[in-house]
Amino acid sequence: MDDPIALASAVVARALAGERPRPIVRSFFDAPTFTATYVVHDPATLRAAIIDSVLDFDAASGRTGTSAADAVLAYVASEGLVVDWLFETHVHADHLSAAPYLQQRLGGKLAIGSAIVEVQTIFGTLFNAGTEFERDGSQFDLLLKDGDTLAIGQLEVTMLHVPGHTPADMAFVVGDAVFCGDTLFMPDYGTARADFPGGDARSLYRSIRRLLLLPAQARLFLCHDYKAPGRDTFVWETTIGDENSANVHVHQGVSEEDFVTMRIARDATLSMPRLILPAVQVNMRAGHLPPAENNGVHYLKIPLNTL
């Protein structure tokens, strides 16, 4: 099998050289969860994918909403796009996925990395989910592996497994656009945390080093931004070259040992994300709520003194 990074680099190079179309990327930033959702499409065929969608959730009331997802729906309709894929870069801990809502209205297949089964095993146990919760990834339409390829119209897509933040993180290389999930943030902010169950700072470093082997001109689209100190605006697009030269945590010259030491120390100072408990138990089910109980109501569990 060809090296996945070589495959992905060739996809980027062909797009940059004009041999294949460059994708059109539209971002939707959800400020309450600091999350960027993307619609990426082929300008020739108008075939599209949606990456990391957001379902509104008010933790105080337990109410869900669809305003963020409806903005995506409106854009898809206005551009005349046909959605073939809904991608999740990983099981998110900071927002609930709107993939089922969007899939019901737009079609397309829902895909995530095949290591989702490891995440489901870890968190199925944490939430004592019982036998109703399958831990085999069957809630998703397709499980992706490192080096897998597919197409969005005439756009070439290569999957890269980038564990560390979680065991199942996947980056999607679509033409010259790279969607890296939570693995990297803007150069002035650094990198993702690696202290969630199943996370690993050493794996994160190695995943990032793989990504930074991609062509420097590749556009890099991030899942989050939190405004680095001294910066007043949200930004969620950069390049592989800028990350290589300027990322405050992992620029060229930072050793694996130095990174791991920094990441573990930094993670020890961070509080848990505000929505981690509701988000994970929904997202491990591909965005579906836990089954309703005999009164017709869906419930989320809050494990006490566990995380």
PDB file of C-alpha atoms in Angstrom:
ATOM      1  CA  MET A   1       0.000   0.000   0.000  1.00  0.00           C
ATOM      2  CA  ASP A   2       1.273   3.474  -0.827  1.00  0.00           C
ATOM      3  CA  ASP A   3       2.247   5.754   2.044  1.00  0.00           C
ATOM      4  CA  PRO A   4      -0.882   7.748   3.032  1.00  0.00           C
ATOM      5  CA  ILE A   5       1.121  10.968   3.407  1.00  0.00           C
ATOM      6  CA  ALA A   6       2.550  10.513  -0.086  1.00  0.00           C
ATOM      7  CA  LEU A   7      -0.966   9.904  -1.428  1.00  0.00           C
ATOM      8  CA  ALA A   8      -2.309  12.997   0.344  1.00  0.00           C
ATOM      9  CA  SER A   9       0.635  15.135  -0.778  1.00  0.00           C
ATOM     10  CA  ALA A  10       0.000  14.117  -4.379  1.00  0.00           C
ATOM     11  CA  VAL A  11      -3.671  15.114  -4.016  1.00  0.00           C
ATOM     12  CA  VAL A  12      -2.600  18.559  -2.771  1.00  0.00           C
ATOM     13  CA  ALA A  13       0.000  18.932  -5.525  1.00  0.00           C
ATOM     14  CA  ARG A  14      -2.438  18.082  -8.314  1.00  0.00           C
ATOM     15  CA  ALA A  15      -4.927  20.652  -7.034  1.00  0.00           C
ATOM     16  CA  LEU A  16      -2.253  23.348  -6.674  1.00  0.00           C
ATOM     17  CA  ALA A  17      -0.990  22.624 -10.202  1.00  0.00           C
ATOM     18  CA  GLY A  18      -4.465  22.951 -11.684  1.00  0.00           C
ATOM     19  CA  GLU A  19      -4.608  19.297 -12.713  1.00  0.00           C
ATOM     20  CA  ARG A  20      -7.644  18.820 -10.483  1.00  0.00           C
ATOM     21  CA  PRO A  21     -10.153  21.389  -9.245  1.00  0.00           C
ATOM     22  CA  ARG A  22      -9.440  23.308  -6.056  1.00  0.00           C
ATOM     23  CA  PRO A  23     -12.311  22.919  -3.606  1.00  0.00           C
ATOM     24  CA  ILE A  24     -14.525  25.792  -2.581  1.00  0.00           C
ATOM     25  CA  VAL A  25     -14.704  25.953   1.210  1.00  0.00           C
ATOM     26  CA  ARG A  26     -17.363  27.833   3.167  1.00  0.00           C
ATOM     27  CA  SER A  27     -16.975  28.054   6.935  1.00  0.00           C
ATOM     28  CA  PHE A  28     -19.588  28.595   9.638  1.00  0.00           C
ATOM     29  CA  PHE A  29     -18.209  29.589  13.035  1.00  0.00           C
ATOM     30  CA  ASP A  30     -20.308  28.805  16.101  1.00  0.00           C
ATOM     31  CA  ALA A  31     -19.096  31.228  18.769  1.00  0.00           C
ATOM     32  CA  PRO A  32     -20.811  29.522  21.763  1.00  0.00           C
ATOM     33  CA  THR A  33     -18.726  26.366  21.157  1.00  0.00           C
ATOM     34  CA  PHE A  34     -15.812  28.008  19.305  1.00  0.00           C
ATOM     35  CA  THR A  35     -16.390  25.485  16.485  1.00  0.00           C
ATOM     36  CA  ALA A  36     -15.911  25.837  12.739  1.00  0.00           C
ATOM     37  CA  THR A  37     -18.183  23.781  10.482  1.00  0.00           C
ATOM     38  CA  TYR A  38     -17.220  23.477   6.823  1.00  0.00           C
ATOM     39  CA  VAL A  39     -19.029  22.878   3.572  1.00  0.00           C
ATOM     40  CA  VAL A  40     -16.519  21.860   0.909  1.00  0.00           C
ATOM     41  CA  HIS A  41     -17.616  21.410  -2.697  1.00  0.00           C
ATOM     42  CA  ASP A  42     -16.423  20.751  -6.216  1.00  0.00           C
ATOM     43  CA  PRO A  43     -17.030  23.851  -8.371  1.00  0.00           C
ATOM     44  CA  ALA A  44     -17.543  21.720 -11.488  1.00  0.00           C
ATOM     45  CA  THR A  45     -20.119  19.198 -10.272  1.00  0.00           C
ATOM     46  CA  LEU A  46     -21.481  20.975  -7.150  1.00  0.00           C
ATOM     47  CA  ARG A  47     -21.055  17.770  -5.157  1.00  0.00           C
ATOM     48  CA  ALA A  48     -20.297  18.553  -1.513  1.00  0.00           C
ATOM     49  CA  ALA A  49     -19.367  17.338   1.962  1.00  0.00           C
ATOM     50  CA  ILE A  50     -20.183  18.824   5.367  1.00  0.00           C
ATOM     51  CA  ILE A  51     -17.518  18.545   8.064  1.00  0.00           C
ATOM     52  CA  ASP A  52     -18.116  18.790  11.839  1.00  0.00           C
ATOM     53  CA  SER A  53     -21.638  20.197  12.064  1.00  0.00           C
ATOM     54  CA  VAL A  54     -23.062  21.727  15.259  1.00  0.00           C
ATOM     55  CA  LEU A  55     -26.393  21.177  16.991  1.00  0.00           C
ATOM     56  CA  ASP A  56     -27.382  24.004  19.322  1.00  0.00           C
ATOM     57  CA  PHE A  57     -27.599  22.883  22.946  1.00  0.00           C
ATOM     58  CA  ASP A  58     -28.471  24.833  26.065  1.00  0.00           C
ATOM     59  CA  ALA A  59     -27.073  22.925  29.027  1.00  0.00           C
ATOM     60  CA  ALA A  60     -29.143  24.782  31.615  1.00  0.00           C
ATOM     61  CA  SER A  61     -32.493  23.863  30.047  1.00  0.00           C
ATOM     62  CA  GLY A  62     -31.497  20.688  28.208  1.00  0.00           C
ATOM     63  CA  ARG A  63     -32.977  22.089  25.002  1.00  0.00           C
ATOM     64  CA  THR A  64     -31.547  21.489  21.539  1.00  0.00           C
ATOM     65  CA  GLY A  65     -31.898  23.765  18.527  1.00  0.00           C
ATOM     66  CA  THR A  66     -30.947  23.902  14.874  1.00  0.00           C
ATOM     67  CA  SER A  67     -30.011  27.506  14.095  1.00  0.00           C
ATOM     68  CA  ALA A  68     -26.360  26.642  13.362  1.00  0.00           C
ATOM     69  CA  ALA A  69     -27.322  23.691  11.178  1.00  0.00           C
ATOM     70  CA  ASP A  70     -30.049  25.691   9.433  1.00  0.00           C
ATOM     71  CA  ALA A  71     -27.437  28.206   8.274  1.00  0.00           C
ATOM     72  CA  VAL A  72     -25.620  25.308   6.615  1.00  0.00           C
ATOM     73  CA  LEU A  73     -28.866  24.122   5.011  1.00  0.00           C
ATOM     74  CA  ALA A  74     -29.545  27.598   3.641  1.00  0.00           C
ATOM     75  CA  TYR A  75     -26.076  27.807   2.096  1.00  0.00           C
ATOM     76  CA  VAL A  76     -26.340  24.372   0.496  1.00  0.00           C
ATOM     77  CA  ALA A  77     -29.672  25.344  -1.027  1.00  0.00           C
ATOM     78  CA  SER A  78     -28.469  28.748  -2.236  1.00  0.00           C
ATOM     79  CA  GLU A  79     -25.479  27.190  -4.030  1.00  0.00           C
ATOM     80  CA  GLY A  80     -27.434  24.287  -5.477  1.00  0.00           C
ATOM     81  CA  LEU A  81     -25.127  21.741  -3.840  1.00  0.00           C
ATOM     82  CA  VAL A  82     -25.663  17.998  -3.567  1.00  0.00           C
ATOM     83  CA  VAL A  83     -24.277  16.621  -0.310  1.00  0.00           C
ATOM     84  CA  ASP A  84     -22.614  13.235  -0.698  1.00  0.00           C
ATOM     85  CA  TRP A  85     -20.811  13.058   2.644  1.00  0.00           C
ATOM     86  CA  LEU A  86     -21.070  14.182   6.237  1.00  0.00           C
ATOM     87  CA  PHE A  87     -17.668  13.819   7.889  1.00  0.00           C
ATOM     88  CA  GLU A  88     -16.845  13.856  11.589  1.00  0.00           C
ATOM     89  CA  THR A  89     -13.173  14.408  12.366  1.00  0.00           C
ATOM     90  CA  HIS A  90     -13.687  12.772  15.786  1.00  0.00           C
ATOM     91  CA  VAL A  91     -16.125  12.364  18.670  1.00  0.00           C
ATOM     92  CA  HIS A  92     -16.314  15.974  19.809  1.00  0.00           C
ATOM     93  CA  ALA A  93     -16.281  16.959  23.473  1.00  0.00           C
ATOM     94  CA  ASP A  94     -17.369  20.570  23.008  1.00  0.00           C
ATOM     95  CA  HIS A  95     -20.511  20.408  20.886  1.00  0.00           C
ATOM     96  CA  LEU A  96     -23.249  18.038  19.808  1.00  0.00           C
ATOM     97  CA  SER A  97     -23.206  16.929  16.181  1.00  0.00           C
ATOM     98  CA  ALA A  98     -26.078  17.942  13.895  1.00  0.00           C
ATOM     99  CA  ALA A  99     -25.255  15.184  11.390  1.00  0.00           C
ATOM    100  CA  PRO A 100     -28.542  13.244  11.774  1.00  0.00           C
ATOM    101  CA  TYR A 101     -30.581  16.441  11.308  1.00  0.00           C
ATOM    102  CA  LEU A 102     -28.630  17.413   8.197  1.00  0.00           C
ATOM    103  CA  GLN A 103     -28.603  13.893   6.787  1.00  0.00           C
ATOM    104  CA  GLN A 104     -32.368  13.627   7.098  1.00  0.00           C
ATOM    105  CA  ARG A 105     -32.761  16.779   4.990  1.00  0.00           C
ATOM    106  CA  LEU A 106     -29.857  16.482   2.562  1.00  0.00           C
ATOM    107  CA  GLY A 107     -28.974  12.803   2.308  1.00  0.00           C
ATOM    108  CA  GLY A 108     -25.340  11.752   2.069  1.00  0.00           C
ATOM    109  CA  LYS A 109     -23.372   9.191   4.039  1.00  0.00           C
ATOM    110  CA  LEU A 110     -22.027   9.805   7.539  1.00  0.00           C
ATOM    111  CA  ALA A 111     -18.375   8.800   8.022  1.00  0.00           C
ATOM    112  CA  ILE A 112     -15.829   8.785  10.846  1.00  0.00           C
ATOM    113  CA  GLY A 113     -12.504   7.100  11.587  1.00  0.00           C
ATOM    114  CA  SER A 114     -12.620   3.355  12.258  1.00  0.00           C
ATOM    115  CA  ALA A 115     -11.026   3.807  15.692  1.00  0.00           C
ATOM    116  CA  ILE A 116     -14.445   5.102  16.790  1.00  0.00           C
ATOM    117  CA  VAL A 117     -14.921   1.593  18.184  1.00  0.00           C
ATOM    118  CA  GLU A 118     -12.180   2.286  20.734  1.00  0.00           C
ATOM    119  CA  VAL A 119     -13.829   5.565  21.728  1.00  0.00           C
ATOM    120  CA  GLN A 120     -17.212   3.853  22.001  1.00  0.00           C
ATOM    121  CA  THR A 121     -15.725   1.183  24.227  1.00  0.00           C
ATOM    122  CA  ILE A 122     -14.102   3.747  26.537  1.00  0.00           C
ATOM    123  CA  PHE A 123     -17.106   6.023  26.847  1.00  0.00           C
ATOM    124  CA  GLY A 124     -19.725   3.292  26.665  1.00  0.00           C
ATOM    125  CA  THR A 125     -18.164   2.016  29.875  1.00  0.00           C
ATOM    126  CA  LEU A 126     -17.887   5.506  31.390  1.00  0.00           C
ATOM    127  CA  PHE A 127     -21.578   6.183  30.793  1.00  0.00           C
ATOM    128  CA  ASN A 128     -22.604   2.606  31.643  1.00  0.00           C
ATOM    129  CA  ALA A 129     -24.502   2.637  28.356  1.00  0.00           C
ATOM    130  CA  GLY A 130     -25.652  -0.975  28.525  1.00  0.00           C
ATOM    131  CA  THR A 131     -26.353  -3.442  25.739  1.00  0.00           C
ATOM    132  CA  GLU A 132     -28.521  -1.024  23.755  1.00  0.00           C
ATOM    133  CA  PHE A 133     -25.374   0.850  22.764  1.00  0.00           C
ATOM    134  CA  GLU A 134     -23.449  -0.980  20.058  1.00  0.00           C
ATOM    135  CA  ARG A 135     -19.682  -0.478  20.287  1.00  0.00           C
ATOM    136  CA  ASP A 136     -18.905  -1.428  16.682  1.00  0.00           C
ATOM    137  CA  GLY A 137     -19.316   1.881  14.823  1.00  0.00           C
ATOM    138  CA  SER A 138     -22.542   0.679  13.226  1.00  0.00           C
ATOM    139  CA  GLN A 139     -24.255   4.011  13.968  1.00  0.00           C
ATOM    140  CA  PHE A 140     -22.173   5.478  11.111  1.00  0.00           C
ATOM    141  CA  ASP A 141     -22.512   4.663   7.406  1.00  0.00           C
ATOM    142  CA  LEU A 142     -18.785   4.302   6.762  1.00  0.00           C
ATOM    143  CA  LEU A 143     -15.710   3.790   8.947  1.00  0.00           C
ATOM    144  CA  LEU A 144     -12.530   5.252   7.481  1.00  0.00           C
ATOM    145  CA  LYS A 145      -8.938   4.062   7.750  1.00  0.00           C
ATOM    146  CA  ASP A 146      -5.577   5.717   7.235  1.00  0.00           C
ATOM    147  CA  GLY A 147      -4.944   6.096   3.509  1.00  0.00           C
ATOM    148  CA  ASP A 148      -8.527   5.499   2.392  1.00  0.00           C
ATOM    149  CA  THR A 149      -9.578   7.513  -0.654  1.00  0.00           C
ATOM    150  CA  LEU A 150     -12.883   8.658  -2.085  1.00  0.00           C
ATOM    151  CA  ALA A 151     -14.244  11.463  -4.249  1.00  0.00           C
ATOM    152  CA  ILE A 152     -16.485  14.502  -3.915  1.00  0.00           C
ATOM    153  CA  GLY A 153     -17.392  15.034  -7.562  1.00  0.00           C
ATOM    154  CA  GLN A 154     -14.024  15.567  -9.242  1.00  0.00           C
ATOM    155  CA  LEU A 155     -12.277  16.345  -5.948  1.00  0.00           C
ATOM    156  CA  GLU A 156      -9.833  13.751  -4.662  1.00  0.00           C
ATOM    157  CA  VAL A 157     -10.028  12.972  -0.940  1.00  0.00           C
ATOM    158  CA  THR A 158      -7.492  11.111   1.200  1.00  0.00           C
ATOM    159  CA  MET A 159      -7.970  10.176   4.858  1.00  0.00           C
ATOM    160  CA  LEU A 160      -5.197  10.479   7.424  1.00  0.00           C
ATOM    161  CA  HIS A 161      -5.497   8.902  10.864  1.00  0.00           C
ATOM    162  CA  VAL A 162      -4.173  11.460  13.370  1.00  0.00           C
ATOM    163  CA  PRO A 163      -4.715  10.068  16.892  1.00  0.00           C
ATOM    164  CA  GLY A 164      -3.648  11.811  20.060  1.00  0.00           C
ATOM    165  CA  HIS A 165      -6.465  14.187  20.963  1.00  0.00           C
ATOM    166  CA  THR A 166      -8.668  11.077  20.777  1.00  0.00           C
ATOM    167  CA  PRO A 167      -7.860   7.631  19.386  1.00  0.00           C
ATOM    168  CA  ALA A 168     -10.152   8.153  16.383  1.00  0.00           C
ATOM    169  CA  ASP A 169      -9.190  11.578  15.006  1.00  0.00           C
ATOM    170  CA  MET A 170      -9.116  11.750  11.207  1.00  0.00           C
ATOM    171  CA  ALA A 171      -7.860  14.511   8.930  1.00  0.00           C
ATOM    172  CA  PHE A 172      -9.483  14.911   5.513  1.00  0.00           C
ATOM    173  CA  VAL A 173      -7.302  16.059   2.617  1.00  0.00           C
ATOM    174  CA  VAL A 174      -9.634  17.429  -0.084  1.00  0.00           C
ATOM    175  CA  GLY A 175      -7.667  18.788  -3.013  1.00  0.00           C
ATOM    176  CA  ASP A 176      -5.402  21.464  -1.522  1.00  0.00           C
ATOM    177  CA  ALA A 177      -7.576  21.811   1.602  1.00  0.00           C
ATOM    178  CA  VAL A 178      -6.759  19.917   4.799  1.00  0.00           C
ATOM    179  CA  PHE A 179      -9.363  19.581   7.550  1.00  0.00           C
ATOM    180  CA  CYS A 180      -7.446  18.540  10.660  1.00  0.00           C
ATOM    181  CA  GLY A 181     -10.119  18.561  13.364  1.00  0.00           C
ATOM    182  CA  ASP A 182      -8.742  19.330  16.836  1.00  0.00           C
ATOM    183  CA  THR A 183      -5.189  18.178  16.111  1.00  0.00           C
ATOM    184  CA  LEU A 184      -3.786  21.670  15.413  1.00  0.00           C
ATOM    185  CA  PHE A 185      -4.969  25.175  16.231  1.00  0.00           C
ATOM    186  CA  MET A 186      -3.794  28.496  14.828  1.00  0.00           C
ATOM    187  CA  PRO A 187       0.004  28.919  15.030  1.00  0.00           C
ATOM    188  CA  ASP A 188      -0.309  31.505  17.809  1.00  0.00           C
ATOM    189  CA  TYR A 189      -2.506  29.177  19.910  1.00  0.00           C
ATOM    190  CA  GLY A 190      -0.801  25.804  19.483  1.00  0.00           C
ATOM    191  CA  THR A 191      -2.190  22.303  19.647  1.00  0.00           C
ATOM    192  CA  ALA A 192      -5.050  20.217  20.980  1.00  0.00           C
ATOM    193  CA  ARG A 193      -5.159  18.794  24.485  1.00  0.00           C
ATOM    194  CA  ALA A 194      -4.449  15.081  24.903  1.00  0.00           C
ATOM    195  CA  ASP A 195      -5.761  14.293  28.388  1.00  0.00           C
ATOM    196  CA  PHE A 196      -9.233  12.981  27.582  1.00  0.00           C
ATOM    197  CA  PRO A 197      -9.777   9.222  28.060  1.00  0.00           C
ATOM    198  CA  GLY A 198      -7.896   7.528  25.220  1.00  0.00           C
ATOM    199  CA  GLY A 199      -5.828  10.622  24.427  1.00  0.00           C
ATOM    200  CA  ASP A 200      -2.028  10.534  24.263  1.00  0.00           C
ATOM    201  CA  ALA A 201       0.425  13.426  23.911  1.00  0.00           C
ATOM    202  CA  ARG A 202       3.102  11.322  22.227  1.00  0.00           C
ATOM    203  CA  SER A 203       0.654  10.089  19.590  1.00  0.00           C
ATOM    204  CA  LEU A 204      -0.506  13.663  19.070  1.00  0.00           C
ATOM    205  CA  TYR A 205       3.044  14.838  18.380  1.00  0.00           C
ATOM    206  CA  ARG A 206       3.605  12.077  15.840  1.00  0.00           C
ATOM    207  CA  SER A 207       0.269  12.776  14.147  1.00  0.00           C
ATOM    208  CA  ILE A 208       1.120  16.458  13.837  1.00  0.00           C
ATOM    209  CA  ARG A 209       4.537  15.681  12.405  1.00  0.00           C
ATOM    210  CA  ARG A 210       2.832  13.573   9.727  1.00  0.00           C
ATOM    211  CA  LEU A 211       0.479  16.408   8.827  1.00  0.00           C
ATOM    212  CA  LEU A 212       3.354  18.866   8.603  1.00  0.00           C
ATOM    213  CA  LEU A 213       4.938  16.731   5.873  1.00  0.00           C
ATOM    214  CA  LEU A 214       2.167  17.854   3.504  1.00  0.00           C
ATOM    215  CA  PRO A 215       2.996  20.614   0.979  1.00  0.00           C
ATOM    216  CA  ALA A 216       3.560  23.976   2.658  1.00  0.00           C
ATOM    217  CA  GLN A 217       0.977  25.707   0.428  1.00  0.00           C
ATOM    218  CA  ALA A 218      -1.848  23.417   1.535  1.00  0.00           C
ATOM    219  CA  ARG A 219      -4.697  25.314   3.157  1.00  0.00           C
ATOM    220  CA  LEU A 220      -5.351  24.106   6.709  1.00  0.00           C
ATOM    221  CA  PHE A 221      -8.841  24.409   8.165  1.00  0.00           C
ATOM    222  CA  LEU A 222      -9.180  24.058  11.944  1.00  0.00           C
ATOM    223  CA  CYS A 223     -12.106  22.814  13.995  1.00  0.00           C
ATOM    224  CA  HIS A 224     -11.757  25.502  16.673  1.00  0.00           C
ATOM    225  CA  ASP A 225     -10.313  28.857  17.572  1.00  0.00           C
ATOM    226  CA  TYR A 226     -10.161  30.437  21.017  1.00  0.00           C
ATOM    227  CA  LYS A 227      -8.368  33.740  20.274  1.00  0.00           C
ATOM    228  CA  ALA A 228      -4.748  33.570  21.318  1.00  0.00           C
ATOM    229  CA  PRO A 229      -3.586  36.188  23.840  1.00  0.00           C
ATOM    230  CA  GLY A 230      -3.247  39.533  22.100  1.00  0.00           C
ATOM    231  CA  ARG A 231      -5.554  38.578  19.209  1.00  0.00           C
ATOM    232  CA  ASP A 232      -9.057  40.067  19.150  1.00  0.00           C
ATOM    233  CA  THR A 233     -10.622  38.129  16.271  1.00  0.00           C
ATOM    234  CA  PHE A 234     -11.460  34.491  15.663  1.00  0.00           C
ATOM    235  CA  VAL A 235      -9.417  32.841  12.890  1.00  0.00           C
ATOM    236  CA  TRP A 236      -9.656  29.227  11.747  1.00  0.00           C
ATOM    237  CA  GLU A 237      -7.699  28.994   8.483  1.00  0.00           C
ATOM    238  CA  THR A 238      -3.927  28.854   8.049  1.00  0.00           C
ATOM    239  CA  THR A 239      -1.408  26.809   6.017  1.00  0.00           C
ATOM    240  CA  ILE A 240       0.812  23.814   6.610  1.00  0.00           C
ATOM    241  CA  GLY A 241       3.828  26.068   6.034  1.00  0.00           C
ATOM    242  CA  ASP A 242       2.768  28.571   8.676  1.00  0.00           C
ATOM    243  CA  GLU A 243       2.205  25.797  11.227  1.00  0.00           C
ATOM    244  CA  ASN A 244       5.645  24.364  10.461  1.00  0.00           C
ATOM    245  CA  SER A 245       7.408  27.657  10.945  1.00  0.00           C
ATOM    246  CA  ALA A 246       5.394  29.348  13.677  1.00  0.00           C
ATOM    247  CA  ASN A 247       3.209  27.024  15.764  1.00  0.00           C
ATOM    248  CA  VAL A 248       4.024  27.956  19.354  1.00  0.00           C
ATOM    249  CA  HIS A 249       3.876  24.342  20.555  1.00  0.00           C
ATOM    250  CA  VAL A 250       5.202  22.268  17.695  1.00  0.00           C
ATOM    251  CA  HIS A 251       7.137  24.280  15.111  1.00  0.00           C
ATOM    252  CA  GLN A 252      10.150  22.719  13.440  1.00  0.00           C
ATOM    253  CA  GLY A 253      12.863  22.079  16.014  1.00  0.00           C
ATOM    254  CA  VAL A 254      10.537  21.136  18.902  1.00  0.00           C
ATOM    255  CA  SER A 255      11.423  17.603  19.990  1.00  0.00           C
ATOM    256  CA  GLU A 256       8.930  14.912  20.875  1.00  0.00           C
ATOM    257  CA  GLU A 257      10.079  14.851  24.498  1.00  0.00           C
ATOM    258  CA  ASP A 258       9.809  18.627  24.853  1.00  0.00           C
ATOM    259  CA  PHE A 259       6.336  18.590  23.330  1.00  0.00           C
ATOM    260  CA  VAL A 260       5.094  15.750  25.540  1.00  0.00           C
ATOM    261  CA  THR A 261       6.421  17.451  28.667  1.00  0.00           C
ATOM    262  CA  MET A 262       4.758  20.747  27.683  1.00  0.00           C
ATOM    263  CA  ARG A 263       1.461  19.128  26.672  1.00  0.00           C
ATOM    264  CA  ILE A 264       1.081  17.080  29.853  1.00  0.00           C
ATOM    265  CA  ALA A 265       1.888  20.080  32.057  1.00  0.00           C
ATOM    266  CA  ARG A 266      -0.472  22.356  30.134  1.00  0.00           C
ATOM    267  CA  ASP A 267      -3.318  19.832  30.112  1.00  0.00           C
ATOM    268  CA  ALA A 268      -3.085  19.505  33.886  1.00  0.00           C
ATOM    269  CA  THR A 269      -4.118  23.170  34.167  1.00  0.00           C
ATOM    270  CA  LEU A 270      -7.182  22.893  31.905  1.00  0.00           C
ATOM    271  CA  SER A 271     -10.732  22.361  33.102  1.00  0.00           C
ATOM    272  CA  MET A 272     -13.052  19.957  31.321  1.00  0.00           C
ATOM    273  CA  PRO A 273     -14.988  21.414  28.366  1.00  0.00           C
ATOM    274  CA  ARG A 274     -18.373  22.775  29.395  1.00  0.00           C
ATOM    275  CA  LEU A 275     -20.342  20.319  27.234  1.00  0.00           C
ATOM    276  CA  ILE A 276     -18.111  17.237  27.375  1.00  0.00           C
ATOM    277  CA  LEU A 277     -20.612  15.001  29.201  1.00  0.00           C
ATOM    278  CA  PRO A 278     -23.649  15.666  26.997  1.00  0.00           C
ATOM    279  CA  ALA A 279     -21.563  15.972  23.834  1.00  0.00           C
ATOM    280  CA  VAL A 280     -19.666  12.710  24.030  1.00  0.00           C
ATOM    281  CA  GLN A 281     -22.624  10.505  24.873  1.00  0.00           C
ATOM    282  CA  VAL A 282     -24.505  11.948  21.877  1.00  0.00           C
ATOM    283  CA  ASN A 283     -21.594  12.043  19.446  1.00  0.00           C
ATOM    284  CA  MET A 284     -20.483   8.478  20.185  1.00  0.00           C
ATOM    285  CA  ARG A 285     -23.952   7.587  18.865  1.00  0.00           C
ATOM    286  CA  ALA A 286     -23.304   9.481  15.593  1.00  0.00           C
ATOM    287  CA  GLY A 287     -25.226  12.513  16.850  1.00  0.00           C
ATOM    288  CA  HIS A 288     -28.321  10.602  17.946  1.00  0.00           C
ATOM    289  CA  LEU A 289     -29.760  11.068  21.420  1.00  0.00           C
ATOM    290  CA  PRO A 290     -29.840   8.083  23.768  1.00  0.00           C
ATOM    291  CA  PRO A 291     -33.061   6.089  23.310  1.00  0.00           C
ATOM    292  CA  ALA A 292     -36.163   7.594  24.858  1.00  0.00           C
ATOM    293  CA  GLU A 293     -37.331   6.005  28.079  1.00  0.00           C
ATOM    294  CA  ASN A 294     -40.828   4.668  28.689  1.00  0.00           C
ATOM    295  CA  ASN A 295     -42.186   8.194  29.211  1.00  0.00           C
ATOM    296  CA  GLY A 296     -40.970   9.251  25.752  1.00  0.00           C
ATOM    297  CA  VAL A 297     -38.232  11.525  27.112  1.00  0.00           C
ATOM    298  CA  HIS A 298     -34.527  11.295  26.199  1.00  0.00           C
ATOM    299  CA  TYR A 299     -32.101  11.552  29.108  1.00  0.00           C
ATOM    300  CA  LEU A 300     -28.379  12.268  29.344  1.00  0.00           C
ATOM    301  CA  LYS A 301     -26.281  10.852  32.180  1.00  0.00           C
ATOM    302  CA  ILE A 302     -23.884  12.827  34.363  1.00  0.00           C
ATOM    303  CA  PRO A 303     -21.290  10.492  35.918  1.00  0.00           C
ATOM    304  CA  LEU A 304     -20.207  11.996  39.220  1.00  0.00           C
ATOM    305  CA  ASN A 305     -16.593  12.233  40.433  1.00  0.00           C
ATOM    306  CA  THR A 306     -15.322  10.352  37.390  1.00  0.00           C
ATOM    307  CA  LEU A 307     -13.556  12.735  35.001  1.00  0.00           C
TER     308      LEU A 307
END
